[in-house]
CSV table of C-alpha atoms in Angstrom, one decimal:
chain,number,residue,atom,x,y,z
A,744,MET,CA,14.1,29.3,-8.5
A,745,SER,CA,12.0,27.2,-6.2
A,746,LYS,CA,12.6,23.6,-5.7
A,747,SER,CA,10.4,20.7,-4.7
A,748,VAL,CA,11.3,18.5,-1.7
A,749,VAL,CA,9.8,15.0,-1.7
A,750,VAL,CA,8.7,13.6,1.6
A,751,GLY,CA,8.5,9.8,1.8
A,752,ILE,CA,6.4,7.5,4.0
A,753,SER,CA,7.2,7.9,7.7
A,754,ASP,CA,9.3,10.9,6.9
A,755,LEU,CA,9.0,14.7,7.2
A,756,ASN,CA,10.8,17.8,6.1
A,757,ALA,CA,10.5,21.6,6.2
A,758,VAL,CA,11.4,24.3,3.7
A,759,LYS,CA,11.5,28.1,3.4
A,760,ALA,CA,9.8,30.1,0.6
A,761,PRO,CA,9.7,29.8,-2.3
A,762,ASP,CA,10.2,26.0,-2.1
A,763,GLN,CA,7.5,23.4,-2.0
A,764,LEU,CA,7.0,20.0,-0.4
A,765,ILE,CA,5.4,17.0,-2.1
A,766,THR,CA,4.3,13.7,-0.7
A,767,TYR,CA,2.9,11.1,-3.1
A,768,ALA,CA,0.0,8.7,-2.9
A,769,LEU,CA,-1.3,9.0,0.7
A,770,GLY,CA,-3.7,6.1,1.3
A,771,SER,CA,-4.6,5.5,4.9
A,772,CYS,CA,-1.5,7.5,5.9
A,773,VAL,CA,-2.0,11.2,6.8
A,774,GLY,CA,-0.1,14.2,5.4
A,775,ILE,CA,0.2,17.1,7.9
A,776,CYS,CA,1.1,20.4,6.4
A,777,LEU,CA,2.3,23.0,8.9
A,778,TYR,CA,2.8,26.7,8.1
A,779,ASP,CA,4.0,29.8,9.7
A,780,ARG,CA,2.7,32.6,7.6
A,781,THR,CA,5.0,35.3,9.1
A,782,THR,CA,8.2,33.5,8.3
A,783,LYS,CA,6.9,31.5,5.3
A,784,ILE,CA,8.4,28.3,6.7
A,785,ALA,CA,6.4,25.2,5.7
A,786,GLY,CA,6.7,21.6,6.9
A,787,LEU,CA,5.1,18.4,5.8
A,788,ALA,CA,5.0,15.0,7.7
A,789,HIS,CA,3.7,11.7,6.2
A,790,ILE,CA,2.6,9.6,9.1
A,791,MET,CA,1.6,5.9,9.0
A,792,LEU,CA,0.2,5.2,12.5
A,793,PRO,CA,-1.6,7.0,15.3
A,794,SER,CA,0.6,6.7,18.4
A,795,SER,CA,4.1,5.8,19.3
A,796,LYS,CA,2.8,4.7,22.7
A,797,GLU,CA,0.4,2.0,21.7
A,798,MET,CA,2.9,0.3,19.4
A,799,GLY,CA,5.8,0.2,21.7
A,800,GLY,CA,9.3,0.5,20.2
A,801,GLY,CA,8.2,3.6,18.4
A,802,THR,CA,11.1,5.6,19.6
A,803,ASN,CA,13.5,4.5,16.9
A,804,GLN,CA,11.1,5.7,14.2
A,805,PRO,CA,9.5,8.8,15.6
A,806,PHE,CA,8.4,10.1,12.2
A,807,ARG,CA,6.2,7.1,11.7
A,808,TYR,CA,3.6,8.2,14.3
A,809,ALA,CA,1.2,11.1,14.5
A,810,ASP,CA,2.2,12.2,18.0
A,811,THR,CA,6.0,12.0,17.7
A,812,GLY,CA,6.0,13.0,14.0
A,813,ILE,CA,4.1,16.2,14.5
A,814,ALA,CA,6.2,17.2,17.5
A,815,ALA,CA,9.4,16.5,15.6
A,816,LEU,CA,8.2,18.6,12.6
A,817,VAL,CA,7.3,21.6,14.8
A,818,LYS,CA,10.7,21.3,16.4
A,819,MET,CA,12.4,21.3,13.0
A,820,MET,CA,10.4,24.3,11.8
A,821,VAL,CA,11.2,26.3,15.0
A,822,ALA,CA,14.9,25.5,14.6
A,823,MET,CA,14.6,27.0,11.1
A,824,GLY,CA,13.1,30.2,12.5
A,825,ALA,CA,9.4,29.6,12.6
A,826,ILE,CA,7.4,30.9,15.6
A,827,GLY,CA,5.6,28.1,17.4
A,828,GLY,CA,2.5,30.2,18.2
A,829,HIS,CA,2.1,31.1,14.5
A,830,ILE,CA,2.0,27.6,13.1
A,831,GLN,CA,-1.3,26.5,11.5
A,832,ALA,CA,-2.2,23.1,9.9
A,833,LYS,CA,-3.8,21.6,6.9
A,834,ILE,CA,-4.3,17.9,6.7
A,835,ALA,CA,-5.1,15.3,4.0
A,836,GLY,CA,-5.3,11.5,3.7
A,837,GLY,CA,-6.6,8.9,6.1
A,838,ALA,CA,-8.6,7.1,3.5
A,839,GLN,CA,-10.1,3.7,3.8
A,840,MET,CA,-8.7,2.2,0.6
A,841,PHE,CA,-10.5,-1.2,0.8
A,842,ALA,CA,-14.0,-1.9,2.0
A,843,ALA,CA,-12.4,-4.8,3.9
A,844,THR,CA,-15.6,-5.8,5.5
A,845,SER,CA,-14.0,-8.9,6.9
A,846,ASN,CA,-11.2,-7.1,8.7
A,847,THR,CA,-12.0,-4.2,11.0
A,848,ALA,CA,-8.3,-3.6,11.9
A,849,ILE,CA,-7.7,-2.6,8.2
A,850,SER,CA,-10.9,-0.8,7.7
A,851,ASN,CA,-10.6,1.9,10.4
A,852,ILE,CA,-6.9,2.6,10.4
A,853,GLY,CA,-7.2,5.7,8.2
A,854,GLN,CA,-9.9,7.1,10.5
A,855,ARG,CA,-7.8,6.4,13.6
A,856,ASN,CA,-4.8,8.1,12.0
A,857,VAL,CA,-6.9,11.2,11.3
A,858,GLU,CA,-8.3,11.3,14.9
A,859,ALA,CA,-4.8,11.0,16.3
A,860,VAL,CA,-3.5,13.8,14.1
A,861,ARG,CA,-6.4,16.1,15.2
A,862,GLN,CA,-5.9,15.2,18.8
A,863,THR,CA,-2.1,15.9,18.7
A,864,LEU,CA,-2.6,19.2,16.9
A,865,ASN,CA,-5.3,20.2,19.4
A,866,GLN,CA,-3.0,19.4,22.3
A,867,MET,CA,-0.3,21.5,20.7
A,868,ARG,CA,-2.8,24.3,20.1
A,869,ILE,CA,-2.2,24.3,16.4
A,870,PRO,CA,-5.4,25.2,14.5
A,871,ILE,CA,-6.5,23.1,11.5
A,872,LEU,CA,-7.5,25.4,8.6
A,873,ALA,CA,-8.3,22.8,6.0
A,874,ASP,CA,-9.1,19.1,6.1
A,875,ASP,CA,-9.4,16.7,3.2
A,876,THR,CA,-9.5,13.4,4.9
A,877,GLY,CA,-11.4,10.1,4.9
A,878,SER,CA,-13.3,8.6,2.0
A,879,ASN,CA,-11.8,5.8,-0.1
A,880,TYR,CA,-9.2,7.2,-2.5
A,881,GLY,CA,-5.5,8.0,-2.6
A,882,ARG,CA,-4.2,11.6,-2.5
A,883,THR,CA,-1.0,13.3,-3.5
A,884,VAL,CA,-0.2,16.5,-1.6
A,885,ILE,CA,1.8,19.5,-2.8
A,886,PHE,CA,2.4,22.2,-0.2
A,887,ASN,CA,3.5,25.6,-1.3
A,888,SER,CA,5.6,27.6,1.2
A,889,GLU,CA,4.9,30.9,-0.7
A,890,ASP,CA,1.3,31.1,0.3
A,891,GLY,CA,0.6,28.1,2.6
A,892,MET,CA,-1.8,26.5,0.0
A,893,MET,CA,-2.2,22.7,-0.1
A,894,LEU,CA,-2.9,21.2,-3.5
A,895,VAL,CA,-4.6,17.7,-3.2
A,896,LYS,CA,-4.5,15.6,-6.3
A,897,SER,CA,-6.4,12.3,-6.7
A,898,ALA,CA,-7.4,10.0,-9.5
A,899,ALA,CA,-11.0,9.9,-8.3
A,900,ARG,CA,-11.6,13.6,-7.6
A,901,GLY,CA,-9.1,15.6,-9.6
A,902,GLU,CA,-7.4,18.5,-7.9
A,903,LYS,CA,-8.4,20.6,-4.9
A,904,LEU,CA,-6.6,23.7,-3.7
A,905,LEU,CA,-7.1,24.2,0.1
B,1172,MET,CA,15.7,-21.6,15.0
B,1173,ALA,CA,12.5,-19.7,14.7
B,1174,LEU,CA,12.3,-16.9,12.2
B,1175,LYS,CA,11.9,-13.5,13.8
B,1176,SER,CA,11.3,-11.5,10.6
B,1177,TYR,CA,11.4,-11.9,6.9
B,1178,ASP,CA,15.0,-10.8,7.0
B,1179,ASP,CA,15.9,-14.1,8.7
B,1180,LEU,CA,14.8,-16.2,5.7
B,1181,SER,CA,17.7,-18.3,4.4
B,1182,GLU,CA,18.3,-18.9,0.7
B,1183,MET,CA,16.9,-22.4,1.1
B,1184,GLN,CA,13.7,-21.1,2.6
B,1185,ILE,CA,13.3,-18.5,-0.1
B,1186,ASP,CA,13.8,-21.4,-2.6
B,1187,VAL,CA,10.9,-23.2,-0.9
B,1188,LEU,CA,8.7,-20.1,-1.3
B,1189,ARG,CA,9.7,-19.9,-4.9
B,1190,GLU,CA,8.6,-23.5,-5.4
B,1191,ILE,CA,5.3,-22.7,-3.7
B,1192,GLY,CA,5.0,-19.7,-6.1
B,1193,ASN,CA,5.8,-22.1,-9.1
B,1194,ILE,CA,3.1,-24.5,-8.1
B,1195,GLY,CA,0.6,-21.8,-7.3
B,1196,SER,CA,1.2,-20.1,-10.7
B,1197,GLY,CA,0.8,-23.4,-12.5
B,1198,ASN,CA,-2.5,-23.9,-10.8
B,1199,ALA,CA,-3.5,-20.4,-11.6
B,1200,ALA,CA,-2.7,-20.8,-15.3
B,1201,THR,CA,-4.8,-24.0,-15.4
B,1202,ALA,CA,-7.7,-22.3,-13.6
B,1203,LEU,CA,-7.5,-19.2,-15.8
B,1204,SER,CA,-7.4,-21.3,-19.0
B,1205,GLU,CA,-10.7,-23.0,-17.9
B,1206,MET,CA,-12.3,-19.7,-17.0
B,1207,LEU,CA,-11.2,-17.8,-20.1
B,1208,GLY,CA,-11.8,-20.7,-22.5
B,1209,HIS,CA,-8.4,-20.7,-24.1
B,1210,PRO,CA,-4.9,-21.8,-23.2
B,1211,VAL,CA,-3.1,-19.5,-20.8
B,1212,SER,CA,0.7,-19.8,-20.6
B,1213,ILE,CA,2.8,-18.7,-17.7
B,1214,SER,CA,6.4,-17.9,-17.4
B,1215,VAL,CA,8.5,-19.2,-14.5
B,1216,PRO,CA,7.5,-16.8,-11.7
B,1217,LYS,CA,10.1,-14.7,-10.0
B,1218,VAL,CA,9.9,-14.8,-6.2
B,1219,ARG,CA,11.7,-12.2,-4.3
B,1220,ILE,CA,11.8,-10.8,-0.8
B,1221,LEU,CA,11.4,-7.0,-1.2
B,1222,ASP,CA,10.7,-4.0,0.9
B,1223,TYR,CA,7.7,-1.8,0.2
B,1224,ALA,CA,9.8,1.0,-1.4
B,1225,GLU,CA,11.3,-1.5,-3.8
B,1226,VAL,CA,7.9,-2.8,-4.8
B,1227,VAL,CA,6.6,0.7,-5.4
B,1228,THR,CA,9.6,1.8,-7.4
B,1229,GLY,CA,9.7,-1.4,-9.4
B,1230,LEU,CA,6.1,-1.1,-10.5
B,1231,GLY,CA,6.4,2.5,-11.8
B,1232,GLY,CA,6.3,4.7,-8.8
B,1233,PRO,CA,3.8,5.8,-6.1
B,1234,GLU,CA,1.3,7.5,-8.5
B,1235,THR,CA,1.0,4.6,-11.0
B,1236,MET,CA,-2.6,3.5,-11.3
B,1237,VAL,CA,-3.2,-0.2,-10.6
B,1238,VAL,CA,-6.0,-2.5,-9.7
B,1239,GLY,CA,-5.4,-3.7,-6.1
B,1240,LEU,CA,-7.2,-6.7,-4.7
B,1241,LEU,CA,-6.8,-7.5,-1.0
B,1242,LEU,CA,-7.6,-10.8,0.6
B,1243,THR,CA,-7.3,-11.8,4.2
B,1244,LEU,CA,-5.9,-15.2,5.2
B,1245,SER,CA,-7.1,-16.9,8.3
B,1246,GLU,CA,-7.2,-20.1,10.3
B,1247,ASP,CA,-3.7,-21.8,10.4
B,1248,VAL,CA,-2.0,-19.1,8.4
B,1249,GLU,CA,-2.9,-15.5,9.3
B,1250,GLY,CA,-2.0,-12.7,7.0
B,1251,MET,CA,-2.9,-10.9,3.8
B,1252,MET,CA,-2.5,-11.5,0.1
B,1253,MET,CA,-2.6,-8.7,-2.4
B,1254,PHE,CA,-2.8,-8.7,-6.2
B,1255,LEU,CA,-1.5,-5.7,-8.1
B,1256,LEU,CA,-2.7,-5.8,-11.7
B,1257,GLN,CA,-1.5,-3.3,-14.3
B,1258,ARG,CA,-3.7,-2.1,-17.1
B,1259,GLU,CA,-2.4,-4.8,-19.5
B,1260,PHE,CA,-3.6,-7.6,-17.3
B,1261,ALA,CA,-7.0,-6.0,-16.7
B,1262,HIS,CA,-7.3,-5.5,-20.4
B,1263,MET,CA,-6.3,-9.1,-21.3
B,1264,SER,CA,-8.8,-10.6,-18.8
B,1265,LEU,CA,-11.6,-8.4,-19.7
B,1266,SER,CA,-11.2,-8.8,-23.5
B,1267,ALA,CA,-11.2,-12.6,-23.0
B,1268,LEU,CA,-14.1,-12.7,-20.6
B,1269,LEU,CA,-16.4,-10.0,-21.7
B,1270,GLY,CA,-15.1,-9.0,-25.1
B,1271,GLU,CA,-14.5,-5.5,-23.8
B,1272,GLU,CA,-11.6,-3.4,-24.9
B,1273,ILE,CA,-10.4,-1.0,-22.3
B,1274,GLU,CA,-7.7,1.6,-22.7
B,1275,ARG,CA,-8.1,3.3,-19.4
B,1276,PHE,CA,-9.1,2.2,-15.9
B,1277,ASP,CA,-12.1,4.5,-15.7
B,1278,GLN,CA,-13.6,2.5,-18.5
B,1279,ILE,CA,-14.0,-0.5,-16.3
B,1280,ASP,CA,-17.7,-0.8,-15.3
B,1281,GLU,CA,-19.3,-2.8,-12.5
B,1282,MET,CA,-19.4,-5.9,-14.7
B,1283,GLY,CA,-15.7,-5.5,-15.4
B,1284,MET,CA,-14.9,-5.1,-11.7
B,1285,SER,CA,-16.8,-8.2,-10.9
B,1286,ALA,CA,-14.9,-10.1,-13.6
B,1287,ILE,CA,-11.6,-9.0,-12.3
B,1288,ARG,CA,-12.6,-9.9,-8.8
B,1289,GLU,CA,-13.5,-13.4,-10.0
B,1290,VAL,CA,-10.2,-13.8,-11.8
B,1291,SER,CA,-8.3,-12.7,-8.7
B,1292,ASN,CA,-10.4,-15.0,-6.5
B,1293,ILE,CA,-9.4,-18.0,-8.7
B,1294,MET,CA,-5.8,-17.0,-8.7
B,1295,ALA,CA,-5.7,-16.5,-5.0
B,1296,ALA,CA,-7.3,-19.9,-4.4
B,1297,SER,CA,-4.6,-21.4,-6.7
B,1298,TYR,CA,-1.7,-20.1,-4.5
B,1299,VAL,CA,-3.4,-20.8,-1.2
B,1300,THR,CA,-4.2,-24.3,-2.3
B,1301,ALA,CA,-0.5,-24.7,-3.2
B,1302,ILE,CA,0.6,-23.7,0.3
B,1303,ALA,CA,-2.2,-25.7,2.0
B,1304,SER,CA,-1.5,-28.9,0.1
B,1305,LEU,CA,2.3,-28.8,0.6
B,1306,THR,CA,2.0,-28.0,4.3
B,1307,GLY,CA,-1.1,-29.7,5.4
B,1308,LEU,CA,-2.3,-26.5,7.0
B,1309,THR,CA,-5.9,-25.2,6.7
B,1310,ILE,CA,-6.1,-21.7,5.2
B,1311,ASN,CA,-9.2,-19.7,4.6
B,1312,ILE,CA,-9.3,-16.8,2.2
B,1313,SER,CA,-11.8,-13.9,2.3
B,1314,THR,CA,-13.4,-12.7,-0.8
B,1315,PRO,CA,-11.3,-10.0,-2.5
B,1316,ASP,CA,-11.8,-6.3,-1.9
B,1317,LEU,CA,-11.1,-4.3,-5.0
B,1318,THR,CA,-9.9,-0.8,-5.6
B,1319,ILE,CA,-8.4,1.1,-8.5
B,1320,ASP,CA,-6.0,3.8,-7.4
B,1321,MET,CA,-2.5,5.0,-7.0
B,1322,LEU,CA,0.0,2.2,-6.2
B,1323,GLY,CA,1.5,4.0,-3.2
B,1324,ALA,CA,-2.0,4.6,-1.6
B,1325,ILE,CA,-2.9,0.9,-2.1
B,1326,MET,CA,0.4,-0.2,-0.6
B,1327,SER,CA,-0.1,1.9,2.4
B,1328,VAL,CA,-2.7,-0.6,3.7
B,1329,PRO,CA,-0.4,-3.6,4.2
B,1330,ALA,CA,2.5,-1.3,5.0
B,1331,ILE,CA,0.5,0.1,8.0
B,1332,HIS,CA,-0.9,-3.2,9.0
B,1333,PHE,CA,2.6,-4.8,9.2
B,1334,ALA,CA,4.5,-1.7,10.1
B,1335,ASN,CA,5.7,-3.1,13.4
B,1336,ILE,CA,6.3,-6.6,12.2
B,1337,SER,CA,8.3,-6.2,9.0
B,1338,ASP,CA,8.9,-4.0,6.1
B,1339,LYS,CA,9.5,-7.0,3.8
B,1340,ILE,CA,7.1,-8.7,1.4
B,1341,ILE,CA,7.1,-12.0,-0.4
B,1342,PHE,CA,6.8,-10.8,-4.0
B,1343,ILE,CA,5.7,-13.1,-6.8
B,1344,GLU,CA,5.9,-11.8,-10.4
B,1345,ASP,CA,4.2,-13.8,-13.1
B,1346,GLU,CA,3.8,-13.3,-16.7
B,1347,PHE,CA,0.5,-14.7,-18.0
B,1348,GLY,CA,-0.1,-14.9,-21.7
B,1349,ASN,CA,-2.2,-16.2,-24.6
B,1350,GLN,CA,-1.4,-16.4,-28.2
B,1351,GLU,CA,-1.7,-12.7,-28.8
B,1352,GLN,CA,-0.5,-11.0,-25.7
B,1353,SER,CA,1.0,-11.3,-22.3
B,1354,ALA,CA,0.7,-9.3,-19.2
B,1355,PRO,CA,2.5,-9.4,-15.8
B,1356,SER,CA,0.6,-9.9,-12.6
B,1357,HIS,CA,2.1,-9.2,-9.2
B,1358,ILE,CA,1.2,-11.1,-6.1
B,1359,LEU,CA,2.2,-10.0,-2.6
B,1360,LEU,CA,2.1,-12.4,0.3
B,1361,PHE,CA,2.1,-11.1,3.8
B,1362,PRO,CA,1.9,-14.1,6.2
B,1363,ASP,CA,2.6,-12.9,9.8
B,1364,VAL,CA,5.9,-14.2,11.1
B,1365,ALA,CA,4.3,-16.9,13.3
B,1366,SER,CA,2.5,-18.3,10.2
B,1367,LEU,CA,5.7,-18.2,8.2
B,1368,ASN,CA,7.3,-20.3,10.9
B,1369,LYS,CA,4.4,-22.7,10.8
B,1370,ILE,CA,4.7,-23.1,7.0
B,1371,MET,CA,8.5,-23.7,7.3
B,1372,THR,CA,8.0,-26.2,10.1
B,1373,ASN,CA,5.4,-28.1,8.3
B,1374,LEU,CA,7.5,-28.3,5.2
B,1375,GLY,CA,10.3,-29.8,7.4
B,1376,ILE,CA,12.6,-26.8,6.8
B,1377,ASP,CA,13.0,-25.6,10.4
B,1378,LEU,CA,16.5,-24.2,10.2
């Protein structure tokens, strides 16, 4: 029997096969799915903001930020037996939910989150195998630890298996 | 003592926000009656200070489809205002305004979107006028941006924007109705903390 583990906003978790991870309704937040194919250990982080550094005071909520959140997820997966060098990523989210023409701070946060996630993964030498980011709609992500497939569900575009 | 976050609001200050909510809702009902061409009734609004998770759970969970309208406040009060309208509210306004019966959100066309935007614009102005006239502050509101999507995804926008300020929201729940039907509307106010202090100071409630 496999179970589903729900990951909330500014949270993360990791499971072993055959369990799956779900995070609901990513808007401008980004969901980062990490997977080690050899040990079938899967992790999912739901980050809200790009960097713990620019915000100050990020240390008490490390899971909220792309940089500290991804690092914490890798650490958790390695502690469960995953091999750092085997970890690969799939990412989703980072939408611009409102056109918000009058407010640039709102309009580009999704994009800034995606860039920060890509940069952090790049620095950690984690390849990105699939990317369903940007545009203007919300996404729910279900990540399967059995095969490392990421199912992206949205009201606007239906389902995508990546 | 200046407020540092929404958590510092006293019972008395929340009462004041409730009163602002009352006046704003009353104004909104009047404006809606004029726009829709028939009497619109309104229940006494519930005003609460909630965190994001409570709002999402209370309105049916993160994947619930809602109409979200986002307006930016500027000038003396900086912040955001957001309307979350469920299907019943969209249905009620559209059937009154355009004679359209909608069962699902994807049946709302451009014309419908524009009507909903107009309704929310009028409602937003009603609340903002209530705050402005009670405090003597000048508040500008932007035109609303509209999206129809999952509640959680819509809520991520203010949650991110105010992440390092507060995870609390001023939540106003109204029940608008006419003779045949009634529908709830939910209004979320996010003044930044400095603006909240200004509002309280100008009302003479500087505890």
